[in-house]
Tab-separated table of C-alpha atoms in Angstrom:
chain	number	residue	atom	x	y	z
A	1	MET	CA	103.954	134.120	104.638
A	2	GLN	CA	100.912	133.614	102.413
A	3	ASP	CA	99.285	130.148	102.561
A	4	VAL	CA	99.325	128.289	99.168
A	5	GLN	CA	97.774	125.185	100.630
A	6	LEU	CA	94.571	123.937	99.025
A	7	PRO	CA	91.558	125.639	100.648
A	8	ARG	CA	89.583	123.441	103.006
A	9	ALA	CA	86.685	123.150	100.535
A	10	TRP	CA	89.074	122.009	97.854
A	11	ARG	CA	90.653	119.439	100.097
A	12	GLY	CA	87.176	118.019	100.831
A	13	ALA	CA	86.395	117.983	97.164
A	14	VAL	CA	89.589	116.133	96.282
A	15	LEU	CA	88.959	113.510	99.042
A	16	ALA	CA	85.380	113.068	97.889
A	17	GLY	CA	86.501	112.828	94.234
A	18	VAL	CA	89.132	110.136	95.029
A	19	ALA	CA	86.604	108.165	97.124
A	20	LEU	CA	84.038	108.324	94.322
A	21	LEU	CA	86.683	107.195	91.805
A	22	VAL	CA	87.664	104.190	93.940
A	23	LEU	CA	84.016	103.336	94.525
A	24	ALA	CA	83.185	103.630	90.796
A	25	VAL	CA	86.124	101.441	89.675
A	26	THR	CA	85.908	98.741	92.358
A	27	VAL	CA	82.143	98.485	92.865
A	28	VAL	CA	79.905	100.304	90.321
A	29	TRP	CA	81.859	99.378	87.175
A	30	PRO	CA	82.453	95.686	87.999
A	31	VAL	CA	78.761	95.253	88.900
A	32	ALA	CA	77.475	97.152	85.877
A	33	ALA	CA	79.808	95.317	83.485
A	34	GLY	CA	79.202	91.927	85.082
A	35	PHE	CA	82.775	91.187	86.021
A	36	ASP	CA	82.667	87.525	86.950
A	37	ILE	CA	85.659	85.279	87.390
A	38	GLU	CA	85.064	81.729	86.250
A	39	GLU	CA	86.976	79.458	88.696
A	40	ARG	CA	88.997	76.725	87.104
A	41	GLU	CA	90.544	73.766	88.826
A	42	THR	CA	93.748	74.026	86.843
A	43	PHE	CA	95.685	71.854	89.276
A	44	GLY	CA	92.799	69.758	90.600
A	45	ARG	CA	91.251	69.915	94.043
A	46	THR	CA	93.675	70.925	96.754
A	47	VAL	CA	93.101	70.403	100.502
A	48	ARG	CA	95.134	70.984	103.714
A	49	GLY	CA	96.320	68.256	106.044
A	50	THR	CA	98.619	67.484	108.908
A	51	VAL	CA	101.231	64.746	108.815
A	52	ALA	CA	100.433	62.278	111.599
A	53	SER	CA	103.426	59.947	111.234
A	54	VAL	CA	106.102	58.558	108.859
A	55	LEU	CA	105.310	54.922	108.235
A	56	ASP	CA	108.193	53.872	106.083
A	57	GLU	CA	111.285	55.308	104.342
A	58	ARG	CA	113.674	53.851	101.806
A	59	VAL	CA	116.071	54.880	99.064
A	60	GLU	CA	115.478	53.539	95.541
A	61	GLU	CA	117.094	53.883	92.178
A	62	THR	CA	114.863	55.488	89.453
A	63	PRO	CA	115.411	56.694	85.852
A	64	LEU	CA	115.771	60.195	87.283
A	65	GLY	CA	118.395	59.066	89.799
A	66	GLU	CA	118.464	58.173	93.456
A	67	ALA	CA	115.046	58.792	94.966
A	68	LEU	CA	113.779	58.845	98.569
A	69	THR	CA	110.520	56.914	98.816
A	70	ARG	CA	108.400	57.508	101.896
A	71	GLU	CA	105.023	56.334	103.177
A	72	VAL	CA	103.354	58.914	105.456
A	73	GLU	CA	100.021	59.110	107.208
A	74	VAL	CA	98.191	62.375	106.885
A	75	ALA	CA	95.143	63.641	108.731
A	76	VAL	CA	92.878	65.278	106.241
A	77	GLU	CA	89.166	66.117	106.117
A	78	GLY	CA	88.455	64.238	109.346
A	79	ARG	CA	90.227	61.036	108.470
A	80	ARG	CA	93.711	59.589	108.027
A	81	VAL	CA	95.106	58.604	104.589
A	82	ALA	CA	98.303	56.932	103.548
A	83	VAL	CA	100.386	58.994	101.074
A	84	THR	CA	103.407	57.791	99.100
A	85	GLN	CA	106.153	60.295	98.320
A	86	GLN	CA	108.934	59.687	95.812
A	87	LEU	CA	111.396	62.603	96.198
A	88	VAL	CA	114.193	63.316	93.815
A	89	GLY	CA	116.726	66.175	93.831
A	90	PRO	CA	115.690	69.421	95.543
A	91	SER	CA	112.282	67.974	96.516
A	92	ARG	CA	113.977	65.693	98.967
A	93	GLU	CA	114.710	68.765	101.097
A	94	ALA	CA	111.526	70.719	100.346
A	95	LEU	CA	108.898	67.960	100.770
A	96	ALA	CA	110.548	65.420	103.138
A	97	VAL	CA	107.818	66.117	105.759
A	98	GLU	CA	107.822	64.997	109.379
A	99	ALA	CA	105.062	64.351	111.901
A	100	GLY	CA	103.184	67.577	112.750
A	101	ASP	CA	104.007	69.363	109.443
A	102	ARG	CA	101.074	71.137	107.734
A	103	VAL	CA	100.920	70.219	104.028
A	104	LEU	CA	98.852	70.845	100.903
A	105	LEU	CA	97.539	67.736	99.122
A	106	ARG	CA	96.191	67.367	95.621
A	107	VAL	CA	93.183	65.031	95.375
A	108	SER	CA	92.435	62.982	92.232
A	109	GLU	CA	90.180	60.131	91.370
A	110	GLY	CA	91.765	56.727	91.111
A	111	PRO	CA	90.408	53.246	90.272
A	112	ASN	CA	89.932	52.485	94.006
A	113	GLY	CA	88.722	55.924	95.084
A	114	GLU	CA	90.474	59.237	95.949
A	115	VAL	CA	94.251	59.422	95.697
A	116	PHE	CA	96.207	62.012	97.721
A	117	ALA	CA	99.601	63.461	96.818
A	118	ILE	CA	101.554	65.984	98.870
A	119	VAL	CA	102.334	68.902	96.604
A	120	ASP	CA	103.588	71.618	99.002
A	121	ARG	CA	103.696	72.893	102.584
A	122	VAL	CA	101.251	75.211	104.336
A	123	ARG	CA	102.996	78.537	104.828
A	124	THR	CA	100.064	80.681	105.869
A	125	PRO	CA	101.160	81.209	109.508
A	126	LEU	CA	104.642	82.385	108.357
A	127	LEU	CA	103.148	84.712	105.764
A	128	LEU	CA	100.653	86.186	108.150
A	129	GLY	CA	103.290	86.659	110.874
A	130	LEU	CA	105.642	88.450	108.486
A	131	THR	CA	102.792	90.602	107.186
A	132	ALA	CA	101.940	91.555	110.826
A	133	LEU	CA	105.570	92.381	111.531
A	134	PHE	CA	105.711	94.565	108.369
A	135	ALA	CA	102.546	96.431	109.368
A	136	LEU	CA	103.821	96.936	112.883
A	137	LEU	CA	107.205	98.311	111.749
A	138	VAL	CA	105.535	100.668	109.225
A	139	THR	CA	103.171	101.925	111.916
A	140	ALA	CA	105.908	102.281	114.589
A	141	VAL	CA	108.359	104.089	112.252
A	142	GLY	CA	105.957	106.026	110.048
A	143	GLY	CA	103.245	106.925	112.584
A	144	TRP	CA	99.953	108.009	111.104
A	145	LYS	CA	101.563	108.492	107.720
A	146	GLY	CA	102.622	104.855	107.904
A	147	VAL	CA	99.068	103.828	108.787
A	148	ARG	CA	97.743	105.783	105.833
A	149	SER	CA	100.295	104.188	103.536
A	150	LEU	CA	99.105	100.747	104.639
A	151	VAL	CA	95.541	101.784	103.834
A	152	GLY	CA	96.758	102.910	100.440
A	153	LEU	CA	98.442	99.552	99.944
A	154	GLY	CA	95.133	97.846	100.790
A	155	VAL	CA	93.329	100.051	98.194
A	156	SER	CA	95.924	99.041	95.588
A	157	PHE	CA	95.258	95.339	96.195
A	158	PHE	CA	91.554	95.998	96.161
A	159	VAL	CA	91.715	97.715	92.789
A	160	LEU	CA	93.824	94.815	91.426
A	161	ALA	CA	91.411	92.147	92.785
A	162	ARG	CA	88.149	93.953	92.009
A	163	PHE	CA	88.865	95.748	88.690
A	164	ILE	CA	92.140	94.984	86.937
A	165	VAL	CA	92.199	91.160	87.117
A	166	PRO	CA	88.449	90.626	86.584
A	167	GLY	CA	88.408	93.266	83.834
A	168	ILE	CA	91.149	91.508	81.868
A	169	LEU	CA	89.615	88.060	82.446
A	170	ASN	CA	86.283	89.351	81.096
A	171	GLY	CA	87.784	90.167	77.767
A	172	HIS	CA	88.501	93.930	78.083
A	173	GLU	CA	91.667	95.411	76.639
A	174	PRO	CA	94.412	94.680	79.217
A	175	LEU	CA	96.241	97.983	78.618
A	176	LEU	CA	93.073	100.117	78.998
A	177	VAL	CA	92.074	98.280	82.157
A	178	ALA	CA	95.614	98.665	83.547
A	179	LEU	CA	95.629	102.367	82.802
A	180	ILE	CA	92.301	103.080	84.501
A	181	GLY	CA	93.290	100.890	87.463
A	182	SER	CA	96.747	102.668	87.662
A	183	VAL	CA	95.134	106.104	87.684
A	184	THR	CA	92.811	105.049	90.480
A	185	ILE	CA	95.726	103.546	92.495
A	186	MET	CA	97.773	106.685	91.948
A	187	ALA	CA	95.040	108.991	93.111
A	188	ALA	CA	94.219	106.958	96.222
A	189	THR	CA	97.773	106.227	97.336
A	190	PHE	CA	99.017	109.783	96.864
A	191	VAL	CA	96.112	111.196	98.874
A	192	LEU	CA	96.307	108.549	101.601
A	193	SER	CA	100.113	108.452	101.917
A	194	HIS	CA	101.024	112.079	101.418
A	195	GLY	CA	97.815	113.954	102.237
A	196	VAL	CA	95.837	116.492	100.250
A	197	GLN	CA	98.366	119.245	99.565
A	198	TRP	CA	99.930	120.860	96.566
A	199	ARG	CA	103.057	118.744	96.617
A	200	SER	CA	101.045	115.480	96.460
A	201	LEU	CA	98.898	116.820	93.590
A	202	VAL	CA	102.030	117.983	91.766
A	203	ALA	CA	103.626	114.527	92.230
A	204	LEU	CA	100.385	112.976	90.921
A	205	ALA	CA	100.469	115.134	87.812
A	206	GLY	CA	104.155	114.375	87.238
A	207	THR	CA	103.588	110.670	87.690
A	208	ALA	CA	100.591	110.721	85.307
A	209	ALA	CA	102.638	112.524	82.601
A	210	ALA	CA	105.560	110.138	82.905
A	211	LEU	CA	103.249	107.079	82.950
A	212	LEU	CA	101.508	108.247	79.802
A	213	LEU	CA	104.890	108.635	78.072
A	214	THR	CA	105.901	105.179	79.309
A	215	VAL	CA	102.721	103.591	78.007
A	216	LEU	CA	103.010	105.183	74.583
A	217	LEU	CA	106.647	104.222	74.307
A	218	ALA	CA	106.043	100.606	75.535
A	219	GLN	CA	103.121	100.157	73.147
A	220	GLY	CA	105.160	101.532	70.202
A	221	THR	CA	108.355	99.685	70.874
A	222	PHE	CA	106.632	96.369	71.637
A	223	GLU	CA	104.713	96.584	68.307
A	224	ALA	CA	107.860	97.680	66.412
A	225	ALA	CA	109.760	94.686	67.845
A	226	HIS	CA	106.862	92.355	66.853
A	227	LEU	CA	106.703	90.879	70.350
A	228	THR	CA	103.973	88.250	70.872
A	229	GLY	CA	104.077	88.023	74.689
A	230	LEU	CA	104.250	84.241	74.389
A	231	ALA	CA	107.911	84.047	75.403
A	232	ASP	CA	106.727	84.662	78.959
A	233	GLU	CA	105.623	81.258	80.243
A	234	ASP	CA	102.958	82.670	82.574
A	235	ALA	CA	101.457	84.912	79.889
A	236	ALA	CA	101.437	82.005	77.425
A	237	THR	CA	99.656	79.805	79.963
A	238	ALA	CA	97.090	82.485	80.655
A	239	ALA	CA	96.511	82.961	76.875
A	240	ALA	CA	95.954	79.230	76.538
A	241	LEU	CA	93.508	79.096	79.432
A	242	PHE	CA	91.441	82.122	78.539
A	243	ALA	CA	90.306	82.430	74.968
A	244	GLY	CA	90.608	85.884	73.458
A	245	LEU	CA	93.277	87.116	75.956
A	246	ASP	CA	95.936	89.137	74.201
A	247	PRO	CA	99.342	88.020	75.623
A	248	ARG	CA	101.146	91.145	74.338
A	249	GLY	CA	98.517	93.405	75.870
A	250	LEU	CA	98.864	91.490	79.100
A	251	LEU	CA	102.615	91.946	78.956
A	252	VAL	CA	102.330	95.741	78.428
A	253	ALA	CA	99.629	96.030	81.171
A	254	GLY	CA	101.864	94.232	83.678
A	255	PHE	CA	104.717	96.471	82.727
A	256	VAL	CA	102.594	99.585	83.363
A	257	ILE	CA	101.518	98.419	86.792
A	258	GLY	CA	105.043	97.443	87.736
A	259	THR	CA	106.505	100.862	86.745
A	260	LEU	CA	103.863	102.813	88.714
A	261	GLY	CA	105.506	102.303	92.130
A	262	VAL	CA	108.898	103.599	91.021
A	263	LEU	CA	107.392	106.645	89.366
A	264	ASP	CA	105.496	107.394	92.533
A	265	ASP	CA	108.737	107.487	94.543
A	266	VAL	CA	110.590	109.650	92.030
A	267	ALA	CA	107.776	112.182	91.523
A	268	MET	CA	107.095	112.629	95.224
A	269	ALA	CA	110.765	113.176	96.047
A	270	GLN	CA	111.070	115.818	93.370
A	271	ALA	CA	107.890	117.653	94.403
A	272	SER	CA	109.006	117.680	98.037
A	273	THR	CA	112.469	118.968	97.140
A	274	VAL	CA	111.101	121.928	95.171
A	275	PHE	CA	108.547	122.885	97.807
A	276	GLU	CA	111.101	122.678	100.576
A	277	LEU	CA	113.519	124.873	98.532
A	278	ARG	CA	110.711	127.405	98.122
A	279	ARG	CA	109.933	127.240	101.871
A	280	ALA	CA	113.593	127.875	102.659
A	281	ASN	CA	113.766	130.859	100.299
A	282	VAL	CA	110.522	132.347	99.090
A	283	GLU	CA	112.397	134.690	96.797
A	284	LEU	CA	113.629	131.889	94.490
A	285	PRO	CA	112.036	132.230	91.035
A	286	ALA	CA	110.640	129.226	89.117
A	287	ARG	CA	113.713	128.939	86.898
A	288	GLU	CA	116.001	128.750	89.948
A	289	LEU	CA	113.753	126.256	91.729
A	290	PHE	CA	113.769	124.087	88.646
A	291	SER	CA	117.513	124.250	88.355
A	292	ARG	CA	118.220	123.366	92.015
A	293	GLY	CA	115.562	120.688	91.989
A	294	MET	CA	117.177	119.030	89.010
A	295	VAL	CA	120.451	118.764	90.924
A	296	VAL	CA	118.741	116.460	93.434
A	297	GLY	CA	116.808	114.848	90.600
A	298	ARG	CA	119.935	113.810	88.716
A	299	ASP	CA	121.216	111.968	91.840
A	300	HIS	CA	117.792	110.379	92.142
A	301	ILE	CA	117.899	109.282	88.502
A	302	ALA	CA	121.299	107.650	88.901
A	303	SER	CA	120.267	105.536	91.894
A	304	THR	CA	116.703	104.691	90.776
A	305	VAL	CA	117.570	103.581	87.239
A	306	ASN	CA	120.296	101.358	88.645
A	307	THR	CA	117.737	99.922	91.084
A	308	LEU	CA	115.267	99.262	88.305
A	309	VAL	CA	117.875	97.480	86.131
A	310	LEU	CA	118.961	95.329	89.025
A	311	ALA	CA	115.315	94.512	89.934
A	312	TYR	CA	114.604	93.329	86.384
A	313	ALA	CA	117.927	91.381	86.240
A	314	GLY	CA	117.183	89.707	89.521
A	315	ALA	CA	113.657	88.718	88.400
A	316	SER	CA	115.088	87.332	85.146
A	317	LEU	CA	118.165	85.695	86.634
A	318	PRO	CA	117.066	82.083	85.820
A	319	VAL	CA	116.450	83.114	82.220
A	320	LEU	CA	119.831	84.827	81.975
A	321	LEU	CA	121.605	81.752	83.322
A	322	ILE	CA	120.028	79.604	80.646
A	323	LEU	CA	120.590	82.062	77.840
A	324	PHE	CA	124.221	82.791	78.613
A	325	THR	CA	125.107	79.072	78.535
A	326	GLN	CA	123.983	78.742	74.930
A	327	THR	CA	126.373	78.587	72.040
A	328	GLU	CA	124.823	81.645	70.339
A	329	GLY	CA	126.653	84.904	70.795
A	330	ALA	CA	125.229	87.922	72.694
A	331	GLY	CA	124.453	89.671	69.411
A	332	VAL	CA	122.116	86.768	68.457
A	333	LEU	CA	120.683	86.165	71.931
A	334	ILE	CA	119.507	89.693	72.372
A	335	ASN	CA	117.163	89.213	69.428
A	336	ARG	CA	115.367	86.331	71.219
A	337	GLU	CA	111.980	87.543	72.408
A	338	ILE	CA	112.531	86.160	75.909
A	339	LEU	CA	115.580	88.419	76.372
A	340	ALA	CA	114.426	91.281	74.123
A	341	VAL	CA	111.337	91.776	76.310
A	342	GLU	CA	113.452	92.253	79.417
A	343	VAL	CA	115.818	94.708	77.657
A	344	LEU	CA	112.906	96.745	76.289
A	345	ARG	CA	111.147	96.617	79.668
A	346	THR	CA	114.261	98.012	81.395
A	347	LEU	CA	114.914	100.711	78.789
A	348	VAL	CA	111.289	101.911	78.564
A	349	GLY	CA	110.883	101.921	82.335
A	350	SER	CA	114.116	103.868	82.777
A	351	ILE	CA	113.049	106.435	80.176
A	352	GLY	CA	109.760	106.886	82.095
A	353	ILE	CA	111.631	107.386	85.397
A	354	VAL	CA	114.030	109.909	83.825
A	355	ALA	CA	111.182	111.804	82.282
A	356	ALA	CA	109.298	111.950	85.618
A	357	VAL	CA	112.071	114.113	87.117
A	358	PRO	CA	111.887	117.107	84.762
A	359	PHE	CA	108.088	116.766	84.418
A	360	THR	CA	107.458	116.866	88.156
A	361	THR	CA	110.172	119.453	88.873
A	362	ALA	CA	108.780	121.881	86.251
A	363	ILE	CA	105.228	121.509	87.496
A	364	ALA	CA	106.312	121.919	91.156
A	365	ALA	CA	108.363	125.008	90.376
A	366	ALA	CA	105.428	126.633	88.584
A	367	VAL	CA	102.959	125.803	91.394
A	368	ALA	CA	105.364	126.722	94.236
A	369	THR	CA	106.004	130.197	92.759
A	370	SER	CA	102.334	130.928	92.127
A	371	SER	CA	102.108	132.157	95.721
A	372	ARG	CA	104.429	132.955	98.581
A	373	GLY	CA	105.171	129.712	100.379
A	374	GLU	CA	103.600	126.719	101.961
A	375	ALA	CA	101.917	126.244	105.301
A	376	PRO	CA	101.015	123.005	107.095
A	377	THR	CA	97.831	121.269	106.004
A	378	ALA	CA	94.916	120.246	108.182
A	379	PHE	CA	94.993	116.805	106.584
A	380	GLY	CA	98.217	115.085	105.617
A	381	ALA	CA	100.775	117.640	106.644
A	382	SER	CA	104.183	117.234	105.161
A	383	ALA	CA	105.940	116.777	108.517
């Protein structure tokens, strides 16, 4: 069986190219363009402390209803301070701290010096522990491929932190920054997670084609719908804090990044399906490979689109609860930007996912039949 794997020199060139791309986007470009993030104390100075004791506790009536008022002593910054809590509703459960609890305190200046208020709990140990458990399970189940996928995840966060976020904050077009960052993330994660082989390059090409279609469609529909992006509370806050930031561009950029992971999954599944069909029967022509690959692809479309819709519905559930209790009918509500954005996001994302299936399947069928089969790779074998 003739080997259609990338030659060793090509594999080295691909690895070097991806490494240079990541380096250029996360180091060279930010330094050359002067990507600096101006820190802002939006919520005031916040410090960590440990509750030493509960000094007093009583129930009082307030304009907001029955409130639990507590006096607690907190060890913070090498001293102990008295903090008054007035807890109403859900906060009675969330912030009714006890001795030994680690808390976050907001510090403000009062007439008699600094005033401390407990604003939340310290959750770092839990978050780090769960992250370690996740990494351990991925490594144990996925082996070296799992380790490489974790490295790819780290690269994704690095691109977000070093290029996408600073680039947008420094006044660059959010959609352009998101596209460049997405291409970098795609290239790095495909190579690290799946290895340098034809199927991963095919999946990358299929993802890129579907992502481009998604971006064009999102940009066009969002403009046609005259969306401002200000219906999203977070986008509106960001636009208010950072002069010149386009909330609609930010909305589209976030949508592009959010769609990328699903496209990755769909494209890789289709590429692997076609190459395994070719491996099982090297006599199958491209047309037959495409036809059989689409059988699997249709099942993938059905499950993935449903997953995408449910994911968006889950993220927007509080908004849906509010909207569906209004006196306006569904025909009126769907025109409201806050709901129209979610509908368009779901539809455009689903179109991109559906398109990724035939795009990737066609490319994979053409590449797989260009030679006589597929052999294991030296780096990133499919097994």
